[in-house]
mmCIF file of C-alpha atoms in Angstrom:
data_model
loop_
_atom_site.group_PDB
_atom_site.id
_atom_site.type_symbol
_atom_site.label_atom_id
_atom_site.label_comp_id
_atom_site.label_asym_id
_atom_site.label_seq_id
_atom_site.Cartn_x
_atom_site.Cartn_y
_atom_site.Cartn_z
ATOM 1 C CA MET A 1 92.256 104.714 118.644
ATOM 2 C CA THR A 2 94.491 102.809 116.230
ATOM 3 C CA ASP A 3 93.387 104.707 113.140
ATOM 4 C CA ARG A 4 96.627 106.647 112.785
ATOM 5 C CA ILE A 5 98.832 103.578 112.763
ATOM 6 C CA LYS A 6 99.800 102.136 109.400
ATOM 7 C CA HIS A 7 100.599 98.463 109.109
ATOM 8 C CA PHE A 8 103.461 96.877 107.178
ATOM 9 C CA LEU A 9 103.958 93.168 106.554
ATOM 10 C CA ILE A 10 107.604 92.331 105.958
ATOM 11 C CA VAL A 11 109.029 89.090 104.602
ATOM 12 C CA PHE A 12 112.792 88.972 105.098
ATOM 13 C CA ASP A 13 114.997 86.326 103.490
ATOM 14 C CA HIS A 14 117.986 85.691 105.765
ATOM 15 C CA ALA A 15 119.624 83.359 103.244
ATOM 16 C CA LYS A 16 119.891 86.247 100.782
ATOM 17 C CA GLY A 17 120.197 88.912 103.496
ATOM 18 C CA GLU A 18 117.451 90.999 101.924
ATOM 19 C CA MET A 19 113.785 91.861 102.147
ATOM 20 C CA ALA A 20 111.692 89.601 99.934
ATOM 21 C CA GLN A 21 108.369 91.398 100.303
ATOM 22 C CA LEU A 22 106.861 94.514 101.835
ATOM 23 C CA VAL A 23 103.074 94.882 101.865
ATOM 24 C CA GLU A 24 101.389 98.043 103.149
ATOM 25 C CA PHE A 25 97.906 97.813 104.622
ATOM 26 C CA GLY A 26 97.415 101.435 105.544
ATOM 27 C CA GLU A 27 95.242 101.721 108.641
ATOM 28 C CA ASP A 28 93.354 98.461 108.061
ATOM 29 C CA SER A 29 94.546 96.643 111.149
ATOM 30 C CA ASP A 30 92.237 93.604 110.852
ATOM 31 C CA ARG A 31 93.242 92.906 107.258
ATOM 32 C CA ALA A 32 96.926 93.275 108.182
ATOM 33 C CA VAL A 33 96.644 90.746 111.042
ATOM 34 C CA ALA A 34 94.753 88.261 108.845
ATOM 35 C CA ALA A 35 97.409 88.593 106.125
ATOM 36 C CA TYR A 36 100.164 88.124 108.731
ATOM 37 C CA SER A 37 98.756 84.784 109.925
ATOM 38 C CA ALA A 38 98.077 83.675 106.341
ATOM 39 C CA LYS A 39 101.655 84.465 105.287
ATOM 40 C CA GLU A 40 103.067 82.623 108.297
ATOM 41 C CA LYS A 41 100.992 79.563 107.416
ATOM 42 C CA GLU A 42 102.049 79.778 103.763
ATOM 43 C CA LEU A 43 105.764 79.939 104.598
ATOM 44 C CA GLN A 44 105.741 77.597 107.600
ATOM 45 C CA GLY A 45 108.901 75.537 107.892
ATOM 46 C CA LYS A 46 111.025 77.952 105.839
ATOM 47 C CA ASP A 47 113.588 78.602 108.553
ATOM 48 C CA MET A 48 115.528 81.304 106.769
ATOM 49 C CA VAL A 49 112.454 83.413 106.085
ATOM 50 C CA GLU A 50 111.198 85.809 108.742
ATOM 51 C CA ILE A 51 107.720 87.317 108.593
ATOM 52 C CA VAL A 52 106.771 90.228 110.794
ATOM 53 C CA LEU A 53 103.905 92.703 111.083
ATOM 54 C CA ILE A 54 104.896 96.183 112.211
ATOM 55 C CA GLY A 55 102.711 99.213 112.831
ATOM 56 C CA SER A 56 103.889 102.784 112.931
ATOM 57 C CA ASP A 57 103.096 106.315 111.763
ATOM 58 C CA SER A 58 105.203 105.856 108.639
ATOM 59 C CA LEU A 59 107.536 103.492 106.828
ATOM 60 C CA SER A 60 110.449 105.802 107.587
ATOM 61 C CA THR A 61 109.876 105.262 111.323
ATOM 62 C CA VAL A 62 109.751 101.479 110.779
ATOM 63 C CA LYS A 63 113.121 101.769 109.024
ATOM 64 C CA LEU A 64 114.540 103.182 112.247
ATOM 65 C CA THR A 65 112.771 101.094 114.889
ATOM 66 C CA HIS A 66 113.141 97.837 112.941
ATOM 67 C CA ALA A 67 116.300 98.678 111.038
ATOM 68 C CA ASN A 68 117.377 95.042 111.014
ATOM 69 C CA TYR A 69 115.088 94.535 108.000
ATOM 70 C CA PHE A 70 116.508 97.513 106.098
ATOM 71 C CA ASP A 71 119.991 98.303 104.855
ATOM 72 C CA GLY A 72 121.883 101.245 106.269
ATOM 73 C CA SER A 73 118.932 102.804 108.060
ATOM 74 C CA VAL A 74 120.703 103.307 111.409
ATOM 75 C CA ALA A 75 124.210 104.404 112.268
ATOM 76 C CA VAL A 76 126.529 101.573 113.228
ATOM 77 C CA SER A 77 129.077 101.920 116.014
ATOM 78 C CA LYS A 78 132.655 101.174 115.004
ATOM 79 C CA TYR A 79 132.567 98.237 117.394
ATOM 80 C CA LEU A 80 129.686 96.661 115.440
ATOM 81 C CA GLU A 81 131.291 96.872 112.016
ATOM 82 C CA GLY A 82 131.004 93.552 110.214
ATOM 83 C CA ILE A 83 128.508 92.254 112.782
ATOM 84 C CA GLY A 84 125.182 93.738 111.759
ATOM 85 C CA THR A 85 126.049 93.803 108.086
ATOM 86 C CA SER A 86 126.594 91.088 105.500
ATOM 87 C CA ALA A 87 129.889 89.303 106.056
ATOM 88 C CA MET B 1 86.645 84.574 121.818
ATOM 89 C CA VAL B 2 88.943 81.844 123.118
ATOM 90 C CA THR B 3 89.101 81.298 126.877
ATOM 91 C CA PRO B 4 92.398 81.390 128.830
ATOM 92 C CA SER B 5 92.124 77.652 129.502
ATOM 93 C CA ALA B 6 91.716 76.924 125.767
ATOM 94 C CA VAL B 7 94.715 79.180 125.062
ATOM 95 C CA ASN B 8 96.815 77.354 127.655
ATOM 96 C CA ARG B 9 95.713 73.975 126.303
ATOM 97 C CA ALA B 10 96.779 75.082 122.822
ATOM 98 C CA GLY B 11 100.096 76.234 124.282
ATOM 99 C CA ARG B 12 100.739 72.792 125.743
ATOM 100 C CA VAL B 13 100.006 71.096 122.409
ATOM 101 C CA LEU B 14 102.297 73.492 120.547
ATOM 102 C CA ARG B 15 105.092 73.022 123.087
ATOM 103 C CA ALA B 16 104.925 69.222 122.649
ATOM 104 C CA TRP B 17 104.906 69.643 118.861
ATOM 105 C CA TRP B 18 107.944 71.962 118.949
ATOM 106 C CA ALA B 19 109.743 69.463 121.200
ATOM 107 C CA GLU B 20 108.953 66.789 118.590
ATOM 108 C CA GLU B 21 107.068 64.788 121.215
ATOM 109 C CA VAL B 22 104.011 64.702 118.957
ATOM 110 C CA GLU B 23 103.575 64.651 115.177
ATOM 111 C CA ARG B 24 101.796 67.355 113.211
ATOM 112 C CA SER B 25 98.099 66.460 113.503
ATOM 113 C CA PRO B 26 94.659 68.097 113.348
ATOM 114 C CA ALA B 27 95.069 68.814 117.092
ATOM 115 C CA VAL B 28 98.267 70.766 116.363
ATOM 116 C CA ASP B 29 96.557 72.638 113.515
ATOM 117 C CA GLN B 30 93.697 73.521 115.837
ATOM 118 C CA ALA B 31 96.144 74.693 118.516
ATOM 119 C CA LEU B 32 97.846 76.909 115.932
ATOM 120 C CA GLU B 33 94.482 78.460 115.061
ATOM 121 C CA VAL B 34 93.811 79.178 118.747
ATOM 122 C CA MET B 35 97.252 80.765 119.050
ATOM 123 C CA PHE B 36 96.615 82.953 115.977
ATOM 124 C CA GLU B 37 93.266 84.047 117.409
ATOM 125 C CA PHE B 38 94.840 84.786 120.790
ATOM 126 C CA ARG B 39 97.587 86.832 119.126
ATOM 127 C CA ALA B 40 95.068 88.735 116.995
ATOM 128 C CA ALA B 41 93.212 89.745 120.174
ATOM 129 C CA HIS B 42 96.318 91.759 121.115
ATOM 130 C CA GLN B 43 96.262 93.980 118.042
ATOM 131 C CA TYR B 44 93.626 96.395 119.346
ATOM 132 C CA PRO B 45 95.150 96.862 122.839
ATOM 133 C CA LEU B 46 98.568 97.104 121.163
ATOM 134 C CA GLY B 47 97.312 100.025 119.085
ATOM 135 C CA LYS B 48 96.051 101.692 122.256
ATOM 136 C CA ALA B 49 99.402 101.128 123.984
ATOM 137 C CA ASN B 50 101.167 102.610 120.963
ATOM 138 C CA MET B 51 99.028 105.754 121.110
ATOM 139 C CA GLY B 52 99.531 105.963 124.880
ATOM 140 C CA LEU B 53 103.291 105.715 124.451
ATOM 141 C CA ARG B 54 103.229 108.365 121.718
ATOM 142 C CA SER B 55 101.386 110.690 124.041
ATOM 143 C CA VAL B 56 103.916 110.116 126.850
ATOM 144 C CA VAL B 57 106.914 110.589 124.539
ATOM 145 C CA GLN B 58 105.365 113.766 123.133
ATOM 146 C CA SER B 59 104.704 115.128 126.634
ATOM 147 C CA GLU B 60 108.382 114.644 127.426
ATOM 148 C CA GLY B 61 109.307 116.518 124.242
ATOM 149 C CA CYS B 62 111.206 113.567 122.803
ATOM 150 C CA PRO B 63 111.383 112.626 119.115
ATOM 151 C CA MET B 64 108.690 110.184 117.941
ATOM 152 C CA GLU B 65 110.444 107.015 116.902
ATOM 153 C CA ILE B 66 107.804 104.524 117.952
ATOM 154 C CA SER B 67 106.354 101.394 116.433
ATOM 155 C CA GLN B 68 104.537 98.227 117.393
ATOM 156 C CA ARG B 69 104.735 94.580 116.446
ATOM 157 C CA LEU B 70 102.816 91.386 117.075
ATOM 158 C CA LYS B 71 105.144 88.568 118.102
ATOM 159 C CA ARG B 72 105.999 86.124 115.336
ATOM 160 C CA ALA B 73 104.309 82.703 115.558
ATOM 161 C CA PRO B 74 107.570 80.675 115.542
ATOM 162 C CA THR B 75 108.957 82.898 118.315
ATOM 163 C CA ILE B 76 105.836 82.394 120.437
ATOM 164 C CA VAL B 77 106.037 78.612 120.124
ATOM 165 C CA ASP B 78 109.798 78.584 120.667
ATOM 166 C CA LYS B 79 109.371 80.634 123.843
ATOM 167 C CA LEU B 80 106.825 78.105 125.144
ATOM 168 C CA PHE B 81 109.345 75.364 124.435
ATOM 169 C CA ARG B 82 112.232 77.186 126.170
ATOM 170 C CA GLU B 83 110.154 78.122 129.215
ATOM 171 C CA PRO B 84 108.269 74.936 130.130
ATOM 172 C CA SER B 85 106.344 76.480 133.038
ATOM 173 C CA MET B 86 105.026 79.406 130.989
ATOM 174 C CA LYS B 87 101.320 79.534 130.191
ATOM 175 C CA LEU B 88 100.518 80.920 126.767
ATOM 176 C CA SER B 89 97.694 83.052 128.221
ATOM 177 C CA THR B 90 100.176 84.946 130.412
ATOM 178 C CA MET B 91 102.920 85.559 127.833
ATOM 179 C CA GLN B 92 103.744 89.246 128.277
ATOM 180 C CA ASP B 93 105.202 90.220 124.924
ATOM 181 C CA ILE B 94 102.703 88.937 122.345
ATOM 182 C CA GLY B 95 102.128 92.621 121.616
ATOM 183 C CA GLY B 96 105.085 94.972 121.887
ATOM 184 C CA CYS B 97 105.774 98.684 121.363
ATOM 185 C CA ARG B 98 109.197 100.211 121.039
ATOM 186 C CA ALA B 99 110.414 103.791 121.492
ATOM 187 C CA VAL B 100 113.933 104.743 120.451
ATOM 188 C CA LEU B 101 115.070 107.755 122.475
ATOM 189 C CA GLU B 102 118.134 109.999 122.503
ATOM 190 C CA SER B 103 119.547 109.425 125.966
ATOM 191 C CA ILE B 104 119.255 107.472 129.205
ATOM 192 C CA GLU B 105 117.729 110.620 130.765
ATOM 193 C CA GLU B 106 114.957 110.537 128.151
ATOM 194 C CA VAL B 107 114.370 106.827 128.775
ATOM 195 C CA ARG B 108 114.040 107.462 132.499
ATOM 196 C CA ALA B 109 111.702 110.443 131.978
ATOM 197 C CA VAL B 110 109.423 108.433 129.653
ATOM 198 C CA GLU B 111 109.545 105.452 132.036
ATOM 199 C CA ARG B 112 108.509 107.668 134.994
ATOM 200 C CA ARG B 113 105.616 109.256 133.125
ATOM 201 C CA LEU B 114 104.477 105.929 131.728
ATOM 202 C CA LYS B 115 104.423 104.371 135.207
ATOM 203 C CA ARG B 116 102.515 107.380 136.560
ATOM 204 C CA ASN B 117 99.895 107.206 133.809
ATOM 205 C CA ARG B 118 99.348 103.479 133.846
ATOM 206 C CA HIS B 119 100.222 101.229 136.733
ATOM 207 C CA PRO B 120 102.599 98.659 135.240
ATOM 208 C CA VAL B 121 102.264 94.916 135.777
ATOM 209 C CA ARG B 122 106.065 94.633 135.843
ATOM 210 C CA VAL B 123 109.173 96.608 134.978
ATOM 211 C CA TYR B 124 112.398 95.027 133.753
ATOM 212 C CA ASP B 125 115.355 97.389 134.091
ATOM 213 C CA TYR B 126 118.030 96.030 131.774
ATOM 214 C CA ILE B 127 119.916 99.340 131.953
ATOM 215 C CA THR B 128 120.779 98.944 135.640
ATOM 216 C CA THR B 129 121.231 95.196 135.152
ATOM 217 C CA PRO B 130 121.895 94.290 131.507
ATOM 218 C CA ARG B 131 121.022 90.780 130.326
ATOM 219 C CA ALA B 132 123.940 88.332 130.148
ATOM 220 C CA SER B 133 123.932 88.832 126.365
ATOM 221 C CA GLY B 134 124.612 92.555 126.796
ATOM 222 C CA TYR B 135 121.039 93.576 125.878
ATOM 223 C CA ARG B 136 120.100 96.910 127.469
ATOM 224 C CA ALA B 137 116.687 98.624 127.617
ATOM 225 C CA VAL B 138 113.793 99.169 130.000
ATOM 226 C CA HIS B 139 110.698 97.002 129.490
ATOM 227 C CA VAL B 140 107.464 98.152 131.070
ATOM 228 C CA ILE B 141 104.578 95.672 130.991
ATOM 229 C CA VAL B 142 101.174 97.356 130.949
ATOM 230 C CA THR B 143 97.660 96.145 130.255
ATOM 231 C CA TYR B 144 95.005 97.488 127.907
ATOM 232 C CA GLU B 145 91.528 96.112 127.254
ATOM 233 C CA ASP B 146 90.790 94.340 124.008
ATOM 234 C CA GLN B 147 87.500 94.735 122.130
ATOM 235 C CA GLY B 148 85.888 92.137 124.420
ATOM 236 C CA HIS B 149 87.060 94.106 127.512
ATOM 237 C CA VAL B 150 89.670 91.489 128.398
ATOM 238 C CA HIS B 151 92.918 92.949 129.750
ATOM 239 C CA ARG B 152 95.871 92.058 127.528
ATOM 240 C CA ARG B 153 99.505 92.500 128.512
ATOM 241 C CA ILE B 154 101.628 94.684 126.263
ATOM 242 C CA GLU B 155 105.390 95.085 126.521
ATOM 243 C CA VAL B 156 106.735 98.609 126.088
ATOM 244 C CA GLN B 157 110.449 98.718 125.240
ATOM 245 C CA LEU B 158 112.376 101.924 125.866
ATOM 246 C CA ARG B 159 115.860 102.157 124.388
ATOM 247 C CA THR B 160 118.434 104.806 123.615
ATOM 248 C CA LYS B 161 119.850 105.024 120.088
ATOM 249 C CA THR B 162 123.062 103.401 121.332
ATOM 250 C CA MET B 163 121.211 100.460 122.907
ATOM 251 C CA HIS B 164 119.101 100.180 119.766
ATOM 252 C CA GLU B 165 122.141 100.105 117.491
ATOM 253 C CA TRP B 166 123.553 97.152 119.408
ATOM 254 C CA ALA B 167 120.201 95.326 119.461
ATOM 255 C CA ILE B 168 119.618 95.834 115.725
ATOM 256 C CA ALA B 169 123.062 94.478 114.823
ATOM 257 C CA VAL B 170 122.445 91.483 117.076
ATOM 258 C CA GLU B 171 118.988 90.888 115.539
ATOM 259 C CA ARG B 172 120.553 90.919 112.071
ATOM 260 C CA LEU B 173 123.269 88.502 113.074
ATOM 261 C CA SER B 174 120.752 86.268 114.920
ATOM 262 C CA GLY B 175 118.654 86.025 111.769
ATOM 263 C CA ARG B 176 121.667 85.134 109.695
ATOM 264 C CA ILE B 177 123.089 82.441 111.957
ATOM 265 C CA LYS B 178 119.667 81.253 113.205
ATOM 266 C CA ASP B 179 120.343 81.721 116.907
ATOM 267 C CA ASP B 180 118.718 83.851 119.569
ATOM 268 C CA LEU B 181 121.852 85.786 120.519
ATOM 269 C CA LYS B 182 119.915 88.376 122.558
ATOM 270 C CA GLY B 183 118.639 85.435 124.618
ATOM 271 C CA SER B 184 122.233 84.176 125.059
ATOM 272 C CA ARG B 185 121.816 81.265 122.660
ATOM 273 C CA GLY B 186 124.552 80.750 120.101
ATOM 274 C CA PRO B 187 128.297 80.154 119.716
ATOM 275 C CA LYS B 188 130.152 81.242 122.868
ATOM 276 C CA PRO B 189 132.813 83.331 121.069
ATOM 277 C CA VAL B 190 130.052 85.368 119.386
ATOM 278 C CA LEU B 191 128.125 85.807 122.646
ATOM 279 C CA ASP B 192 131.288 86.909 124.460
ATOM 280 C CA LEU B 193 132.141 89.419 121.730
ATOM 281 C CA LEU B 194 128.629 90.920 121.712
ATOM 282 C CA ALA B 195 128.623 91.265 125.511
ATOM 283 C CA ALA B 196 132.022 93.005 125.395
ATOM 284 C CA ILE B 197 130.843 95.373 122.641
ATOM 285 C CA SER B 198 127.739 96.210 124.674
ATOM 286 C CA LYS B 199 129.951 97.052 127.649
ATOM 287 C CA ALA B 200 132.149 99.338 125.513
ATOM 288 C CA MET B 201 129.110 101.097 124.039
ATOM 289 C CA GLU B 202 127.647 101.542 127.521
ATOM 290 C CA ILE B 203 130.871 103.148 128.753
ATOM 291 C CA GLU B 204 130.923 105.538 125.789
ATOM 292 C CA GLU B 205 127.235 106.316 126.236
ATOM 293 C CA ARG B 206 128.017 107.478 129.783
ATOM 294 C CA GLY B 207 130.670 109.802 128.370
ATOM 295 C CA GLN B 208 133.616 107.775 129.635
ATOM 296 C CA THR B 209 136.613 106.313 127.809
ATOM 297 C CA VAL B 210 136.723 102.610 127.008
ATOM 298 C CA PRO B 211 139.725 101.112 128.833
ATOM 299 C CA GLY B 212 142.559 99.711 126.725
ATOM 300 C CA GLU B 213 142.097 96.269 128.279
ATOM 301 C CA LEU B 214 138.506 96.079 127.038
ATOM 302 C CA LEU B 215 139.543 97.218 123.532
ATOM 303 C CA ALA B 216 142.214 94.528 123.465
ATOM 304 C CA GLU B 217 139.749 91.931 124.724
ATOM 305 C CA MET B 218 137.278 92.881 121.977
ATOM 306 C CA GLY B 219 140.028 92.440 119.385
ATOM 307 C CA ARG B 220 140.850 89.003 120.728
ATOM 308 C CA LEU B 221 137.181 87.954 120.907
ATOM 309 C CA ARG B 222 136.508 89.221 117.396
ATOM 310 C CA THR B 223 139.206 86.924 115.998
ATOM 311 C CA LEU B 224 137.602 83.970 117.774
ATOM 312 C CA ALA B 225 134.060 84.920 116.719
ATOM 313 C CA VAL B 226 134.646 85.633 113.017
ATOM 314 C CA PRO B 227 134.386 81.987 111.854
ATOM 315 C CA TYR B 228 130.900 81.779 113.405
ATOM 316 C CA MET B 229 129.499 84.984 111.936
ATOM 317 C CA GLY B 230 129.280 84.130 108.260
ATOM 318 C CA GLY B 231 125.992 82.296 108.514
ATOM 319 C CA PRO B 232 124.610 79.608 106.234
ATOM 320 C CA THR B 233 125.948 79.354 102.715
ATOM 321 C CA PRO B 234 123.498 80.989 100.301
#
């Protein structure tokens, strides 16, 4: 049932305001989940680093649904200028 | 497979650790392992929920902007800490799917079909009643069986592009200043500004004009909030 979902492990560095790592696991869900837990253990205590595992049909969809990890991938309302972007 | 009582026991250990009531110990490490195993058990039902949501969105003729995520470990433990009566085994958003839709009408159509197809455990309508932070969406909690035939709760988030835009900007800012702004935690001037912006975006989304008073209020709040929005020094 999950064989059409591709899995992406993202490491985002909030101190630098940029993605530090993006690993693609294709449709191998079990390997993606194991890598997710391993990465969280490896980087435990690093408060400014966020690790997340996202599954979708493509990376371009992830860029829309989880645009907070990608630059300029969604439109920004004039009211949000300077809020969702680097100061 | 870990039992619900073992999961809840692990949750209690992790809550005490997060609250700094206990030191890091082998018992904490073991509790973390149980939590990882419990989270991993959601991946299969999450995939099924994702496919179910795709089917519903397709039936409604909406664009397919759908993805899934497993909740981050620090966020799980922090939630246990913030909600002392919560049992880890009943946390509803360990697995979550998200659909970004064009309009409130599309959100309502997908919500209706979803509820018809799969009787929800709970529905949270943050469009009718936005959260204090200004967060808007509809969350439908459904269950799917895991590979051991245990029902797991999955949270389905339905948002319009406008709601999503606000949430994404707030997520970015939350990450930068290390606060959960969507959960109303953070500097008050920032929270007030974000709530006012959400209100303005909601008014525009309904095709109405933002009143001058609200625009002026946003200007005033922005001045107050700016010093808090820079985040930690790199």
